[in-house]
XYZ file of C-alpha atoms in Angstrom:
578
model
C 35.639 -22.889 14.842
C 36.856 -19.140 14.802
C 36.445 -17.083 17.316
C 33.850 -14.651 17.214
C 33.539 -11.175 16.352
C 33.212 -8.382 17.828
C 30.332 -6.897 16.150
C 29.303 -9.911 18.344
C 29.694 -9.378 21.655
C 27.847 -6.676 23.809
C 28.567 -3.585 24.582
C 33.114 -3.476 25.738
C 33.035 -0.034 27.852
C 36.773 -0.781 29.290
C 39.531 -3.000 28.455
C 38.283 -5.435 31.326
C 35.348 -6.058 29.015
C 37.091 -7.383 25.730
C 39.655 -9.064 27.899
C 36.714 -11.117 29.586
C 34.893 -11.738 26.612
C 37.956 -12.951 24.904
C 38.603 -15.197 27.292
C 35.085 -16.204 28.298
C 34.522 -17.107 24.532
C 38.250 -18.692 23.664
C 40.168 -19.025 26.870
C 41.991 -22.434 25.064
C 42.716 -19.748 22.192
C 45.969 -18.193 21.661
C 46.490 -14.430 22.462
C 50.368 -13.669 22.305
C 53.550 -15.655 22.070
C 56.845 -14.320 23.242
C 60.470 -15.372 20.965
C 62.666 -16.179 24.447
C 65.363 -15.847 22.011
C 64.658 -13.551 19.687
C 63.880 -16.879 17.209
C 61.949 -19.866 17.750
C 61.651 -20.807 21.548
C 57.467 -19.716 22.996
C 56.550 -18.893 25.948
C 52.519 -17.838 24.911
C 49.893 -17.228 26.740
C 45.944 -18.381 25.773
C 43.281 -15.711 26.597
C 42.645 -17.636 29.313
C 45.457 -17.169 30.509
C 45.867 -13.469 30.392
C 42.589 -14.046 32.250
C 44.029 -15.429 35.122
C 47.362 -13.514 34.855
C 46.072 -10.683 35.812
C 43.106 -11.012 37.845
C 45.888 -12.238 40.206
C 48.382 -9.497 39.902
C 44.884 -7.002 39.665
C 44.140 -8.027 43.548
C 47.841 -7.221 44.110
C 47.499 -4.276 43.890
C 44.069 -4.604 45.331
C 45.157 -6.284 48.811
C 47.999 -2.916 48.638
C 45.325 -0.541 47.962
C 46.879 1.442 45.084
C 43.539 1.354 43.137
C 43.475 5.220 41.954
C 46.714 5.761 42.459
C 50.004 4.938 39.439
C 51.931 2.147 39.069
C 55.213 2.226 37.011
C 55.773 -1.336 35.165
C 60.199 -1.664 35.310
C 60.277 -5.086 32.925
C 62.012 -6.441 30.006
C 59.362 -7.174 26.737
C 57.881 -10.405 27.296
C 54.926 -11.366 28.420
C 55.233 -10.597 31.905
C 55.517 -6.763 30.825
C 51.543 -7.754 29.121
C 49.798 -8.956 32.360
C 51.362 -6.453 34.427
C 49.710 -3.903 31.861
C 46.199 -5.814 31.821
C 46.487 -6.597 35.651
C 47.200 -2.406 36.176
C 43.581 -2.003 33.846
C 41.701 -5.138 35.477
C 42.230 -3.445 39.411
C 41.831 0.278 38.478
C 45.508 1.336 38.287
C 47.183 3.755 35.620
C 50.518 2.690 34.441
C 53.300 4.233 33.553
C 54.676 1.958 30.739
C 58.336 2.193 31.252
C 61.237 -0.215 31.406
C 64.356 -1.227 33.879
C 66.888 1.106 34.707
C 70.870 -0.659 33.631
C 72.678 -1.358 36.464
C 74.410 1.887 38.501
C 73.931 4.037 35.068
C 71.724 7.430 36.001
C 68.791 7.335 34.027
C 67.649 11.267 34.104
C 64.294 10.734 31.693
C 62.806 7.425 34.322
C 63.710 9.414 37.431
C 61.932 12.512 36.107
C 58.599 9.613 35.212
C 58.752 8.962 37.885
C 58.291 12.301 39.165
C 56.065 13.424 36.958
C 53.319 10.700 37.759
C 53.857 10.374 41.620
C 53.964 7.012 40.519
C 53.306 5.275 44.301
C 54.443 0.651 43.752
C 56.656 -0.259 40.984
C 56.136 -3.627 39.591
C 58.527 -5.785 38.113
C 60.539 -9.402 37.943
C 61.629 -10.952 40.377
C 65.105 -11.428 38.546
C 65.131 -6.290 38.511
C 64.312 -6.881 42.294
C 67.858 -8.849 43.279
C 69.432 -6.391 41.568
C 67.126 -3.323 42.963
C 70.072 -1.928 44.727
C 72.415 -1.510 41.470
C 69.754 -0.248 39.398
C 68.207 2.542 41.139
C 71.974 4.304 43.389
C 71.224 7.969 41.619
C 67.683 7.587 41.386
C 66.514 8.197 45.093
C 63.564 8.371 44.692
C 62.938 5.458 42.733
C 64.962 3.725 45.157
C 61.357 5.488 47.030
C 58.702 3.264 45.755
C 57.112 0.468 46.600
C 58.300 -2.210 44.735
C 55.806 -5.729 43.660
C 57.385 -7.924 41.572
C 53.990 -9.917 40.001
C 56.627 -13.132 37.925
C 55.986 -14.756 41.360
C 52.546 -14.474 41.964
C 50.555 -17.658 43.032
C 47.329 -18.175 40.248
C 45.277 -18.724 43.597
C 44.856 -15.031 44.103
C 43.109 -14.938 40.501
C 39.633 -16.034 43.409
C 40.445 -12.201 45.407
C 39.620 -10.303 42.042
C 36.666 -7.637 42.800
C 35.047 -6.081 39.703
C 36.626 -2.184 40.220
C 33.888 -0.687 37.828
C 35.911 0.911 36.229
C 34.159 3.993 33.657
C 35.673 3.944 29.820
C 36.639 7.550 31.149
C 38.428 5.887 33.626
C 42.304 6.783 32.906
C 44.222 3.608 32.054
C 47.728 4.663 31.583
C 50.199 7.463 31.466
C 51.638 7.532 27.920
C 55.588 8.958 28.053
C 56.325 10.971 25.177
C 59.126 10.768 22.981
C 62.540 10.600 24.662
C 63.111 13.760 27.052
C 64.916 13.640 29.637
C 64.483 16.890 31.082
C 60.257 17.041 30.821
C 58.764 13.813 29.817
C 55.556 14.339 29.734
C 52.454 11.491 29.988
C 50.053 12.075 27.723
C 46.268 10.927 29.792
C 44.915 7.786 27.413
C 41.725 6.440 28.842
C 40.069 3.901 28.792
C 37.438 4.820 26.368
C 40.729 6.614 24.094
C 42.195 3.792 23.578
C 38.833 1.808 22.717
C 38.035 4.227 19.866
C 41.893 3.896 18.844
C 41.831 0.188 17.993
C 38.146 0.198 16.357
C 39.505 2.750 14.417
C 42.248 0.497 14.305
C 40.243 -2.842 13.129
C 37.897 -1.425 10.588
C 41.361 0.518 8.358
C 44.058 -2.651 8.008
C 41.180 -5.024 8.191
C 41.397 -6.763 11.199
C 40.325 -10.229 12.033
C 39.814 -12.651 14.504
C 42.204 -15.066 11.775
C 45.641 -12.125 11.378
C 48.692 -13.003 12.723
C 51.466 -10.473 13.671
C 54.607 -10.065 14.428
C 56.006 -7.206 16.854
C 60.183 -6.318 17.670
C 58.993 -2.892 19.553
C 59.290 -1.730 23.167
C 56.229 -2.788 25.014
C 56.553 1.278 26.506
C 56.378 2.446 22.994
C 53.130 3.402 22.029
C 52.857 1.532 18.166
C 54.581 -1.586 21.040
C 51.931 -0.223 23.045
C 48.650 0.112 21.200
C 49.622 -1.594 17.759
C 50.291 -4.701 19.602
C 49.668 -4.902 23.056
C 46.177 -3.429 22.985
C 45.426 -3.802 18.851
C 46.045 -7.885 18.726
C 43.924 -9.026 21.934
C 40.753 -6.056 20.771
C 41.225 -8.604 17.095
C 40.410 -11.677 19.088
C 43.830 -12.147 17.140
C 47.136 -13.494 17.961
C 51.228 -11.657 17.697
C 54.173 -13.006 18.001
C 56.877 -10.517 19.407
C 60.592 -10.463 20.109
C 63.152 -8.639 22.468
C 63.996 -5.025 19.924
C 67.357 -6.076 20.804
C 67.144 -9.375 19.323
C 65.579 -7.621 15.934
C 68.281 -5.355 16.240
C 71.088 -7.918 16.373
C 69.920 -9.782 13.304
C 67.612 -8.024 11.732
C 65.982 -11.335 9.794
C 64.819 -12.780 13.103
C 62.055 -10.268 12.508
C 61.337 -11.667 8.535
C 61.902 -15.332 9.083
C 59.074 -14.975 11.965
C 56.391 -13.741 9.270
C 57.090 -16.307 6.843
C 57.079 -18.916 10.080
C 53.827 -17.364 11.261
C 52.271 -17.034 8.244
C 52.039 -13.184 10.320
C 49.376 -11.436 8.148
C 50.543 -8.241 9.272
C 53.798 -6.494 10.696
C 55.763 -3.438 10.266
C 58.200 -0.358 12.627
C 59.959 2.496 11.588
C 60.876 3.420 8.479
C 65.065 2.903 9.218
C 63.412 -1.079 10.340
C 62.825 -1.382 6.775
C 66.580 -0.112 5.868
C 67.890 -2.048 7.964
C 66.158 -5.003 7.017
C 67.979 -4.277 3.094
C 71.567 -3.400 4.506
C 71.587 -6.168 6.620
C 70.922 -9.410 4.383
C 71.224 -10.961 1.990
C 70.495 -12.379 -1.473
C 70.731 -15.977 -0.554
C 68.658 -15.355 2.380
C 66.349 -13.037 1.080
C 65.311 -16.157 -1.442
C 64.647 -17.845 1.582
C 61.904 -16.138 2.793
C 58.247 -16.643 1.648
C 56.101 -13.005 2.644
C 53.838 -13.759 0.975
C 51.697 -14.302 4.002
C 52.131 -10.005 5.272
C 48.929 -8.277 4.009
C 49.265 -4.852 5.954
C 53.469 -4.101 6.358
C 52.405 -0.447 8.246
C 55.115 2.250 8.173
C 55.465 5.689 10.766
C 56.516 6.430 13.829
C 60.012 8.806 11.763
C 59.867 10.198 8.216
C 58.042 7.639 6.085
C 60.278 8.032 2.691
C 59.842 6.515 -0.541
C 62.741 4.883 -1.198
C 63.245 2.489 1.636
C 59.783 1.337 0.585
C 60.973 1.220 -3.127
C 64.131 -0.381 -2.206
C 63.315 -3.281 0.045
C 59.801 -3.649 -1.727
C 62.666 -4.587 -4.862
C 65.197 -6.753 -2.551
C 62.517 -9.004 -0.818
C 60.247 -9.467 -4.277
C 61.412 -13.372 -4.655
C 60.486 -12.996 -1.415
C 57.009 -13.512 -2.534
C 56.022 -9.583 -0.722
C 54.967 -8.042 -2.630
C 54.319 -3.631 -1.771
C 51.465 -3.556 -1.976
C 50.712 -3.976 1.183
C 52.811 -1.064 2.277
C 50.441 1.502 4.855
C 52.278 4.432 5.517
C 50.307 5.792 8.270
C 50.179 8.831 10.560
C 50.094 8.852 14.531
C 51.357 10.122 17.932
C 51.265 9.341 21.006
C 48.704 12.119 22.352
C 46.653 10.944 20.172
C 47.018 7.193 21.580
C 48.107 5.795 17.845
C 46.299 6.651 14.952
C 45.402 9.463 13.124
C 45.497 8.528 9.695
C 46.517 5.667 7.609
C 46.265 4.125 4.668
C 44.535 1.600 3.475
C 46.141 -1.746 1.552
C 46.825 -2.938 -0.940
C 48.156 -0.371 -2.685
C 47.911 2.366 -0.531
C 51.357 3.782 -0.384
C 51.051 6.864 -2.998
C 54.466 8.475 -3.026
C 53.875 12.449 -3.776
C 56.544 14.350 -6.781
C 56.910 17.681 -4.977
C 58.158 21.331 -6.879
C 61.526 21.950 -3.404
C 61.694 25.204 -4.549
C 58.048 25.196 -3.655
C 58.568 23.660 0.052
C 60.154 25.680 1.024
C 58.378 27.999 1.197
C 55.657 26.100 2.134
C 53.765 25.117 -1.355
C 52.865 21.427 -2.385
C 53.073 21.712 -5.288
C 53.755 19.708 -8.656
C 57.387 19.479 -9.260
C 58.271 20.933 -12.673
C 60.712 18.455 -15.072
C 63.996 18.976 -14.847
C 63.407 21.268 -11.528
C 64.495 20.100 -8.011
C 62.549 18.472 -6.878
C 61.221 15.588 -3.408
C 58.775 12.799 -2.861
C 57.568 13.054 -0.554
C 55.065 10.018 0.809
C 50.624 10.262 1.562
C 50.232 8.878 4.537
C 46.762 8.143 3.056
C 43.220 9.344 5.307
C 41.851 9.879 8.998
C 41.066 7.130 10.817
C 36.612 7.270 10.969
C 36.123 9.471 13.703
C 39.214 11.518 13.319
C 39.553 14.812 12.432
C 42.320 16.910 10.913
C 43.242 20.043 9.608
C 45.821 21.264 8.472
C 45.651 25.468 9.745
C 48.193 28.304 9.510
C 50.356 28.117 13.103
C 50.676 31.886 12.933
C 47.045 32.899 12.618
C 45.530 29.754 13.539
C 43.031 30.728 10.631
C 42.580 26.372 8.298
C 45.264 26.884 5.173
C 43.476 27.012 1.726
C 43.695 24.057 -0.141
C 47.942 23.645 -1.175
C 49.657 25.294 1.694
C 51.469 23.203 4.067
C 50.327 24.206 7.856
C 50.957 22.976 11.107
C 48.750 19.009 11.956
C 45.700 19.853 14.343
C 43.702 16.897 15.002
C 40.899 16.397 17.462
C 37.749 12.979 17.681
C 37.456 9.980 20.693
C 40.803 8.908 20.500
C 42.798 12.051 21.091
C 44.598 11.403 25.325
C 42.365 13.717 28.192
C 45.857 17.197 28.338
C 49.521 15.531 30.217
C 49.445 14.681 33.749
C 49.668 17.458 36.155
C 50.456 19.749 32.935
C 46.828 22.059 33.313
C 48.921 25.424 31.485
C 50.720 22.643 28.716
C 47.058 20.509 28.194
C 45.606 23.626 27.372
C 48.451 25.280 25.049
C 48.962 20.842 23.274
C 44.883 20.226 23.764
C 42.459 22.690 24.055
C 43.112 24.414 20.219
C 40.443 26.350 18.647
C 40.330 27.352 14.859
C 40.858 31.613 14.696
C 38.057 31.755 11.433
C 35.335 28.823 12.924
C 36.280 28.946 16.335
C 36.364 25.073 16.337
C 37.476 22.549 18.655
C 39.703 21.474 19.971
C 41.925 20.095 18.449
C 45.605 18.544 19.772
C 48.309 20.498 18.077
C 51.077 18.304 16.919
C 53.645 20.251 15.478
C 54.349 18.307 12.963
C 54.178 19.926 9.318
C 51.871 19.213 6.104
C 49.150 19.741 3.824
C 45.951 17.129 2.495
C 45.927 15.731 -0.611
C 42.363 15.207 -1.796
C 41.807 13.460 1.507
C 45.565 11.782 2.361
C 47.090 13.735 4.722
C 50.907 13.779 4.014
C 53.561 15.147 6.208
C 56.097 17.329 4.822
C 58.001 17.695 8.143
C 57.955 19.252 11.597
C 57.890 23.387 14.158
C 59.572 20.701 16.346
C 63.330 20.465 16.250
C 62.139 16.723 17.448
C 65.619 14.597 16.139
C 64.806 11.516 15.135
C 67.130 8.944 14.377
C 66.738 5.303 13.852
C 63.357 5.355 14.669
C 63.784 6.659 18.799
C 63.469 10.447 18.909
C 65.474 12.519 20.695
C 64.935 16.470 22.023
C 67.285 18.732 21.023
C 67.768 20.596 24.685
C 68.417 17.157 26.227
C 71.578 16.056 23.987
C 72.502 19.825 24.595
C 71.925 19.598 28.130
C 74.074 16.249 28.945
C 76.832 17.643 26.358
C 77.066 20.869 28.622
C 76.943 19.322 31.629
C 79.878 16.717 30.234
C 81.889 18.741 28.913
C 83.719 21.404 30.686
C 85.556 23.107 27.426
C 81.908 23.872 26.484
C 80.121 27.029 27.286
C 77.204 26.803 29.211
C 73.720 27.638 25.969
C 76.927 27.267 23.813
C 76.030 23.558 21.949
C 73.149 23.673 19.178
C 71.595 19.697 17.762
C 69.692 19.526 15.024
C 69.081 17.377 12.671
C 71.493 16.530 8.498
C 70.131 14.641 5.860
C 72.979 11.727 4.417
C 71.989 9.172 2.128
C 67.998 8.995 2.750
C 69.053 9.014 6.843
C 68.553 11.410 10.031
C 72.247 11.890 11.163
C 72.666 13.723 14.014
C 74.939 16.815 14.701
C 76.130 18.828 17.232
C 77.400 22.522 16.842
C 79.445 24.158 20.212
C 81.070 27.410 21.027
C 84.398 26.156 23.405
C 85.605 28.819 26.070
C 88.185 31.573 26.098
C 90.290 29.725 27.989
C 89.429 26.267 26.828
C 91.571 26.697 23.424
C 94.879 25.645 24.209
C 92.897 21.290 24.652
C 93.790 19.380 22.768
C 90.337 19.659 20.270
C 90.222 16.546 19.546
C 89.442 15.797 23.100
C 86.407 17.788 23.312
C 85.488 16.439 20.175
C 85.742 12.806 21.922
C 84.365 13.733 24.887
C 81.076 15.559 22.826
C 79.937 11.468 20.936
C 80.179 9.795 23.878
C 78.483 11.835 26.595
C 75.767 11.627 23.317
C 76.147 8.365 23.547
C 76.282 7.365 27.032
C 73.345 9.317 27.505
C 70.975 8.943 25.239
C 72.704 5.950 23.255
C 73.024 7.532 19.763
C 75.615 8.500 17.342
C 76.816 12.198 16.913
C 77.989 12.064 13.138
C 79.924 15.253 13.979
C 80.894 18.111 15.623
C 81.402 20.782 14.798
C 83.075 23.436 17.693
C 82.601 27.281 17.126
C 84.622 30.416 18.866
C 82.261 32.260 21.791
C 79.359 33.574 20.068
C 79.303 31.722 17.292
C 75.708 29.920 17.907
C 72.813 31.656 16.214
C 70.002 33.047 19.526
C 67.700 35.703 19.400
C 67.127 38.327 21.250
C 66.115 37.075 24.523
C 69.435 34.392 23.929
C 67.812 30.919 23.024
C 69.696 29.091 20.333
C 68.549 28.953 16.622
C 68.741 25.402 15.880
C 67.331 26.018 12.227
C 69.518 28.251 11.302
C 72.965 26.892 13.013
C 72.206 23.680 11.078
C 71.107 26.593 7.440
C 74.537 27.265 8.655
C 75.518 24.400 9.147
C 74.217 22.867 5.557
C 75.527 26.290 4.057
C 79.397 25.908 6.154
C 78.882 29.991 6.980
C 80.144 29.617 10.481
C 83.151 30.051 11.721
C 84.061 27.286 12.818
C 87.607 26.955 15.012
C 87.138 23.116 14.480
C 85.378 19.767 13.691
C 85.176 16.717 12.766
C 87.376 14.279 11.421
């Protein structure tokens, strides 16, 4: 017997309502499966089990007097993470999805999240709690939290749970934006925000109670959290999860799981599809059956047409249909999705004039002229409004003109936690020509092609490598702190395109009195600092003489000018990595 559609449900205004209704209708139906070994060893939760375990965690939190407070989720990927998230929602506690600190290693970003969120507690597992001293040795603010293990809670505690009378406009969780270690910002997502986005996605990707998903993105990533955990229970579907480390170690695991579970919905950032092509052999592809895969969503970084073509060609032998590709655009500040192509055949590419793009104009390419292929990310979801705006004047751009993407709609977050000035600037924009608003300013650049959004770049200097976001100022600060030979305020980090993939380049000015040392030692130290602090590989390191980095009159690094000089070979180079 199939589970009921949401069309037959009563009014559901919070995630407590959604989970409890699903549990009442079909308590024994599986909702989440986690592959412990990344392949076949399973741990599973039913809708009824999810409800019981969430109520038990919530009763613990209520007994601790934590209603209305913030609580960190400090778990590895797995079912305990999901239960803790739901337990927070059931208790009226604002969840702060994070990850475990590494043993004996500083984690400035995590420490900043603890301070910014003003969390009162941290929920975790008994195993992590047993090694806590080694994990928080460099983080005194984390050591001061109230640490609560949830994996050993008596299931009978669920009977002590009391409905917290949460409303739709109450905060559900703080979704911290991409990888800033200096100033992470928590987007305030309410129950209503997340429910609205889930409803829009449910319709856009034609999800049903028979849908089957596979997800390897981490649960603290907006795509893993909203698109995986919450979307599954909203649609009454089932999703199989694996650790991102399991996928990265062996990308074939992802595809084998899709084939084995007959999954209909799965996806990831652009790099994931490239990795599958690069790390699989023809005989492995021939052994797969991917014919059930109806929606292959891709987003979280620029969607490259050549990547989609390579994947579709490589896995045609597996029964993969290129019409399944579903390019999408979204961001944490909008809960998750803003625009989405509707399969089948939603991955539409445009061939644009490269010179016109440099002038922020979207013009079809001329024969024999330099060109750039871009991918449409589909129309706005029902209920969302997207405006392309001149970022200088604040007026709507005419057709064919590239501008900043502004978004409004019921799933846009309420602002940044404890940052009223930034919230007003980012979430409170209004069009100067019509007064329409408020809008969320995304910092991304693009244009509308008919009713579809095409992303062409970004105003902000965010660096996206292998699906992970890096703020250049954070990488620059790391290098300055770790490498004594580098001048203060003398580092520029940016990305360049290398064969269809983004790569990190670091340009650094060297102190005059340090130049007599071995420049290669400096290069190695810079590479090591970036790898240790940000887990990112540096494609190229360039050392400059003092004063070699372009700056504004006020002393700010001009990263775009530095990147242009690097590409043109005009920087006053002292040493370049071999």
